[in-house]
Tab-separated table of C-alpha atoms in Angstrom:
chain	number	residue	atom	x	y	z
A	1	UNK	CA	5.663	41.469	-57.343
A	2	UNK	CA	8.159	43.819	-56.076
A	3	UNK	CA	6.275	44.559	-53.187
A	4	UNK	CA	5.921	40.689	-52.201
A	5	UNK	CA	9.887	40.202	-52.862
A	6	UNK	CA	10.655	43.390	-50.404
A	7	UNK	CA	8.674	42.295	-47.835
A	8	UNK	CA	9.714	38.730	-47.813
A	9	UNK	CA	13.388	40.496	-47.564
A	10	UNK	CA	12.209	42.757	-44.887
A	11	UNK	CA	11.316	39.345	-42.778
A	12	UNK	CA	14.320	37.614	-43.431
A	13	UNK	CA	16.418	40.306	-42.431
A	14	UNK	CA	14.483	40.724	-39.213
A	15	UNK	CA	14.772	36.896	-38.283
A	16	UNK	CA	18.869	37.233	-39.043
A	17	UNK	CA	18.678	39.838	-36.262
A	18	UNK	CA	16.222	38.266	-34.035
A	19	UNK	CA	18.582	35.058	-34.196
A	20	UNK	CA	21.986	37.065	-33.545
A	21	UNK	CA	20.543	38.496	-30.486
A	22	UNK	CA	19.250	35.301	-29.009
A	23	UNK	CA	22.287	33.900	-30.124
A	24	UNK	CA	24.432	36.325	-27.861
A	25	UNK	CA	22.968	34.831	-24.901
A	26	UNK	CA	26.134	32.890	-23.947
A	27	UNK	CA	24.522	29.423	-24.989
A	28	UNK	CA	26.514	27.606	-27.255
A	29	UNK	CA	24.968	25.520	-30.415
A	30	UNK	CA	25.379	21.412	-29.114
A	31	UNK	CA	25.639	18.757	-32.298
A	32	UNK	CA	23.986	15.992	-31.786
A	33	UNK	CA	24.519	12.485	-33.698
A	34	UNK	CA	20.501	10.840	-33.746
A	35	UNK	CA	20.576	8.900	-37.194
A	36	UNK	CA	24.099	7.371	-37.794
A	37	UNK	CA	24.531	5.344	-40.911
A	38	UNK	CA	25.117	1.560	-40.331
A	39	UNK	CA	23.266	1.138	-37.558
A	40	UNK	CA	20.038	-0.645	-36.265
A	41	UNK	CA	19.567	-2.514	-39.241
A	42	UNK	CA	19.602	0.406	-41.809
A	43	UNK	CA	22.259	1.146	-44.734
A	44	UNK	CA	21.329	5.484	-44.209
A	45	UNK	CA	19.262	8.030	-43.022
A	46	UNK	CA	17.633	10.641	-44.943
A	47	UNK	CA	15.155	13.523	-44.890
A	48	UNK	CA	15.184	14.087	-41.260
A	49	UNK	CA	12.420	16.575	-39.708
A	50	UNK	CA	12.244	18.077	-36.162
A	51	UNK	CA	9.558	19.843	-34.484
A	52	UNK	CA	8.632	21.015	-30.551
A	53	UNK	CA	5.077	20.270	-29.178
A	54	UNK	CA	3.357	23.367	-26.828
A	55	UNK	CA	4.670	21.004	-24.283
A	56	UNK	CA	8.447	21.300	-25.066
A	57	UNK	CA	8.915	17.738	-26.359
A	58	UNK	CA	11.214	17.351	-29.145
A	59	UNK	CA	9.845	15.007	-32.058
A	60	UNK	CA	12.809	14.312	-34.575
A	61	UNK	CA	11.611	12.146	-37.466
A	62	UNK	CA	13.925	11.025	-40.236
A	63	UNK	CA	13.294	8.106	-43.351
A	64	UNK	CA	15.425	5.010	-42.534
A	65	UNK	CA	16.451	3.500	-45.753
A	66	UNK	CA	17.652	-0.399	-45.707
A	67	UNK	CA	19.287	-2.139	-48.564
A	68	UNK	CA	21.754	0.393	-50.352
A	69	UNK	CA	19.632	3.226	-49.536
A	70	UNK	CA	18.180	4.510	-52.568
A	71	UNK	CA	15.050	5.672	-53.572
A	72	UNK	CA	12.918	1.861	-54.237
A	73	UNK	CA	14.828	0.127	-51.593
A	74	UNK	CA	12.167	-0.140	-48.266
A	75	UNK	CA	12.298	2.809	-46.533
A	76	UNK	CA	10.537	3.342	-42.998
A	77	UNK	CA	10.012	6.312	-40.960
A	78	UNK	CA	11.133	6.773	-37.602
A	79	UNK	CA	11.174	8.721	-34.669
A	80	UNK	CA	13.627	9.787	-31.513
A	81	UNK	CA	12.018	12.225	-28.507
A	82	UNK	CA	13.270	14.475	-26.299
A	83	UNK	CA	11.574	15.623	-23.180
A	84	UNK	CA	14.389	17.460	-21.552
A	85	UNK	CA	15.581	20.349	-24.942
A	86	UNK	CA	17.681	17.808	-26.745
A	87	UNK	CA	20.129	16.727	-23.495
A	88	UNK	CA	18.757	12.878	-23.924
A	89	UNK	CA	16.962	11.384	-26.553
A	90	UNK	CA	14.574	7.977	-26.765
A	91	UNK	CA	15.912	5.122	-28.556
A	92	UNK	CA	14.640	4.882	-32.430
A	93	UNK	CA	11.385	3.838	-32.966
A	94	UNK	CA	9.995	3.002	-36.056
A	95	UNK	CA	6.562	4.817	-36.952
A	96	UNK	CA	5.822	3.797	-40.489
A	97	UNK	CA	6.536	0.469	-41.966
A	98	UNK	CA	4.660	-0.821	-45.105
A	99	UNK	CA	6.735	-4.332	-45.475
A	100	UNK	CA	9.008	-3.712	-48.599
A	101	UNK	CA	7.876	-0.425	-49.850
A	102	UNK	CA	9.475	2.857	-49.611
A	103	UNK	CA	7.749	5.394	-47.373
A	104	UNK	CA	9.420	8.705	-47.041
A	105	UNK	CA	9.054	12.054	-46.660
A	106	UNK	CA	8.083	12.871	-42.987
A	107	UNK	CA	6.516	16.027	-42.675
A	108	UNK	CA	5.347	16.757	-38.941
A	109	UNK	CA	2.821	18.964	-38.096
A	110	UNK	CA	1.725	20.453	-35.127
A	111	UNK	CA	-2.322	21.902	-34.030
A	112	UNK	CA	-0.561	24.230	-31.439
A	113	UNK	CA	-4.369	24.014	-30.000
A	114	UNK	CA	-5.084	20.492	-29.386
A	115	UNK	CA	-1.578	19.330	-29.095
A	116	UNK	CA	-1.900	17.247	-31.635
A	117	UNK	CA	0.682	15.814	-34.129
A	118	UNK	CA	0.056	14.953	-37.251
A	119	UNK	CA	2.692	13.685	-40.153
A	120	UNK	CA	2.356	13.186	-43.799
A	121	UNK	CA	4.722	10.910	-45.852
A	122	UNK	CA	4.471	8.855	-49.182
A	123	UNK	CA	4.696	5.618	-49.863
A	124	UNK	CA	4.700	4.300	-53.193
A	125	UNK	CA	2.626	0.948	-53.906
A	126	UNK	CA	4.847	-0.084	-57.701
A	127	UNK	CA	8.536	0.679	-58.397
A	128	UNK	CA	7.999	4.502	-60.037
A	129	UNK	CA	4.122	4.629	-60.464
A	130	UNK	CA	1.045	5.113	-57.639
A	131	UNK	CA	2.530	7.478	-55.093
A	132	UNK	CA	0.001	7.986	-52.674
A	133	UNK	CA	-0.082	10.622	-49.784
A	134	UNK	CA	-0.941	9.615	-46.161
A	135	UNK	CA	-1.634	10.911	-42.651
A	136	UNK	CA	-0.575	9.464	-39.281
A	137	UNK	CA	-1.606	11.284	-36.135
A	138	UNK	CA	-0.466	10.634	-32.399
């Protein structure tokens, strides 16, 4: 147990360094606004998730809640892309819809040898109960 914790430490530390080196490269962290609140027809945004395909393309996914946003209310999934590291992004698309029931939860996944993306998220078929798992891939 010890053993496990120290090396787990050992790898953090390493990525703290590997990231202050990289970070001394004169680029400076940009902020980007994708998901504002209010807007396209949905109360928040929640849960967002970002990955980059072997290609480069950026894939940020996020669960757009409508109503008063909280867990029950419908809930999609959507997407923005980025083919140029983040300087311009697609307009919001919606990826998951299930009429009036929550799905949430996105949790992209990339086969680094196919190219492949894959994304599970729940949706939940009665208020509290039946939670089932599911998998999208484009």
């Amino acid at each position: 147990m010890k053993n496990t914790f120290f090396l787990i430490l050992i790898s953090l530390l390493q990525t703290v360094n590997f990231t202050q080196a990289q970070s001394g490269s004169g680029e400076e962290c940009r902020k980007q606004v994708l998901y504002e609140a209010n807007t396209a027809g949905y109360y928040i945004y929640r849960i967002p998730a970002m990955v980059a395909t072997p290609k480069g393309t950026l894939l940020a996914f996020c669960s757009a809640r409508k109503g008063k946003g909280g867990d029950w209310d419908p809930i999609d999934i959507v997407l923005r892309r980025s083919t140029d590291s983040g300087k311009s992004w697609t307009p919001t698309q919606v990826i998951v819809h299930k009429d009036s029931l929550p799905c949430d939860n996105p949790m992209p996944i990339i086969d680094y040898q196919t190219g492949e993306v894959h994304m599970l998220y729940i949706y939940t078929l009665i208020k509290k109960q039946a939670r089932i798992v599911s998998l999208c891939t484009f």
